[in-house]
XYZ file of C-alpha atoms in Angstrom:
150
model
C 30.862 165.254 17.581
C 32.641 167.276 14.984
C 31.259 170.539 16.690
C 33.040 169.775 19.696
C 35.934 168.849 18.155
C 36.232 171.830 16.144
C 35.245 174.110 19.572
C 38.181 172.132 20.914
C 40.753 172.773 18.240
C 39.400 176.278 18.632
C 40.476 176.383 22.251
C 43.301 174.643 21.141
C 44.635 177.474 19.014
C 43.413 180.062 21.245
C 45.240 179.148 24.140
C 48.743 178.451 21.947
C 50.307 182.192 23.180
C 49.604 181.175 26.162
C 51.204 177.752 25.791
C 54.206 179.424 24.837
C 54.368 181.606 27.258
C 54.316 179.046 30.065
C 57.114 176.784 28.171
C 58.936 179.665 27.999
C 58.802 180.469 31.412
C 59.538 176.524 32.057
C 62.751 176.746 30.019
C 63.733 179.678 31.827
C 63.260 178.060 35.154
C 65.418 175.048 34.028
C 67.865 177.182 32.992
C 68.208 179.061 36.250
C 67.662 176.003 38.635
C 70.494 173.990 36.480
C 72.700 177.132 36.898
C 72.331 177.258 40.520
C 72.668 173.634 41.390
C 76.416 173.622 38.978
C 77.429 177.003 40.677
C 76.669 175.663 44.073
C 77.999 172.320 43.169
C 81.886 173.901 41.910
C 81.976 176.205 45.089
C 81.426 173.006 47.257
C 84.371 170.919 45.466
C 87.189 173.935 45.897
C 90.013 172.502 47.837
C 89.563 175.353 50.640
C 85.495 174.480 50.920
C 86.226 171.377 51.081
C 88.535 171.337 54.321
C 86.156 173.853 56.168
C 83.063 171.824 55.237
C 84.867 168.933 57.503
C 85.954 171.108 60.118
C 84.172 174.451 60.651
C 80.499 174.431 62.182
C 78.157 175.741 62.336
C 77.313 176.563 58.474
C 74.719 178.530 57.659
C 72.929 179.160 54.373
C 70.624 181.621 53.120
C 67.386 179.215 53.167
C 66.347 175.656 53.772
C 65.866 175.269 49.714
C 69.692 174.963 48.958
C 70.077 172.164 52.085
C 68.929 169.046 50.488
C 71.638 170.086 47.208
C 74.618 170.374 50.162
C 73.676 167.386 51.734
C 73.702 165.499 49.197
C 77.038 167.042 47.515
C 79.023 166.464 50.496
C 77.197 164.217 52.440
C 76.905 166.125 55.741
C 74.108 165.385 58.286
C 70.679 167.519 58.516
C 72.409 168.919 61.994
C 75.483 170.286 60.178
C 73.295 172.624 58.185
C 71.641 175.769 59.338
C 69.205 178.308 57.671
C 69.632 181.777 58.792
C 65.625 182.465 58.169
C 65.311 179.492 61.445
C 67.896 181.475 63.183
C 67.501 184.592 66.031
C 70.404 186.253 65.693
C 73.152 186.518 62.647
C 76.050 183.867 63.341
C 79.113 184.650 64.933
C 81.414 181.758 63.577
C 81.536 179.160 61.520
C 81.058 178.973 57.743
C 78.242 181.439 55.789
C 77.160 180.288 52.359
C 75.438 183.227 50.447
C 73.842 183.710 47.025
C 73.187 186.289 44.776
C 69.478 185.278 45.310
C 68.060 184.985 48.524
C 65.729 182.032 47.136
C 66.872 178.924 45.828
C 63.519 178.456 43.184
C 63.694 180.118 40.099
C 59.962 181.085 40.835
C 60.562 182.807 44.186
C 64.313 184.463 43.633
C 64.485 187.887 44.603
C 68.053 190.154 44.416
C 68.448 191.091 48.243
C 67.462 194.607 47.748
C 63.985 193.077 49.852
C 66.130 192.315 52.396
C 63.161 192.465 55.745
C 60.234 193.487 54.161
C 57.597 192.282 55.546
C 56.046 189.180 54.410
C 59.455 187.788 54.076
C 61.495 185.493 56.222
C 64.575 186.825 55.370
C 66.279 188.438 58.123
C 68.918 191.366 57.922
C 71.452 189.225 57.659
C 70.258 186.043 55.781
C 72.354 186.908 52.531
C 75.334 189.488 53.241
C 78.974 188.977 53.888
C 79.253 189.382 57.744
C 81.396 191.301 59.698
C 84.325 189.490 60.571
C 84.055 186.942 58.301
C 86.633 186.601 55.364
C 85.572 185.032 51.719
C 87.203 182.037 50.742
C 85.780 180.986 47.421
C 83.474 182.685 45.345
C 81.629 182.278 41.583
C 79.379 184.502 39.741
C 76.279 182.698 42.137
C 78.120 181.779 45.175
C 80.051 182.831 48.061
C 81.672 181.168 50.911
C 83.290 183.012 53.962
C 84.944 181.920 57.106
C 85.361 182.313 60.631
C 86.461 179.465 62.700
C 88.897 178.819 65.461
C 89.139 182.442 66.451
């Protein structure tokens, strides 16, 4: 018994650089998903957001990870929402939602510099200000632009 306890504390000790490295990498995570989540949160609640949110359709977003944090900030339906990786062509209206990461997860956030590589289901367009499309609020994560009624 005190053999395999002492080949346990062993391991134990061993494996504590590695222990660290993974709670590091866990705090770092946290970190980035609370940043994210606040960020998307205070573009969502600007007056001007607000009023297109209610009005001007469809919206798309870079991903289906960041639709379950706008549904249940504004309350919109699942049929308001659109991710432009389920999309065929880049939208022509409405209201585009873009990050400075493509991914919502900490784990799988890439800049956009990958932009259509393959492998990926990010499209040309998934995460860049459009053509015709004007900003209306933006934060050091978020953007929002517009085209409606036109």
């Amino acid at each position: 018994g005190l053999a395999l306890a002492a080949l346990a504390l062993a391991l134990i000790v061993l494996r504590i650089p590695a222990y660290r490295s993974d709670l590091a990498k866990l705090n770092e995570q946290t970190y980035f998903v609370e940043d994210q989540h606040r960020e998307l949160k205070q573009i969502l609640d600007e007056p001007q957001v607000v009023a297109l949110l209610a009005s001007c359709r469809p919206i798309t977003v870079p991903t289906h990870s960041s639709i379950p944090v706008i549904r249940y900030q504004t309350g919109l339906g699942k049929d308001a929402l659109s991710a432009s990786i389920a999309e065929r062509r880049p939208p022509t209206r409405g209201l585009l939602l873009i990050g400075r990461t493509f991914n919502f997860e900490p784990a799988a956030a890439r800049s956009t510099a990958g932009a259509g590589t393959e492998g990926s289901a990010q499209k040309w367009w998934s995460n860049y200000p459009l053509s015709g499309f004007r900003t209306v609020a933006s934060n050091d994560r978020w953007k929002v632009l517009e085209r409606c009624g036109r």
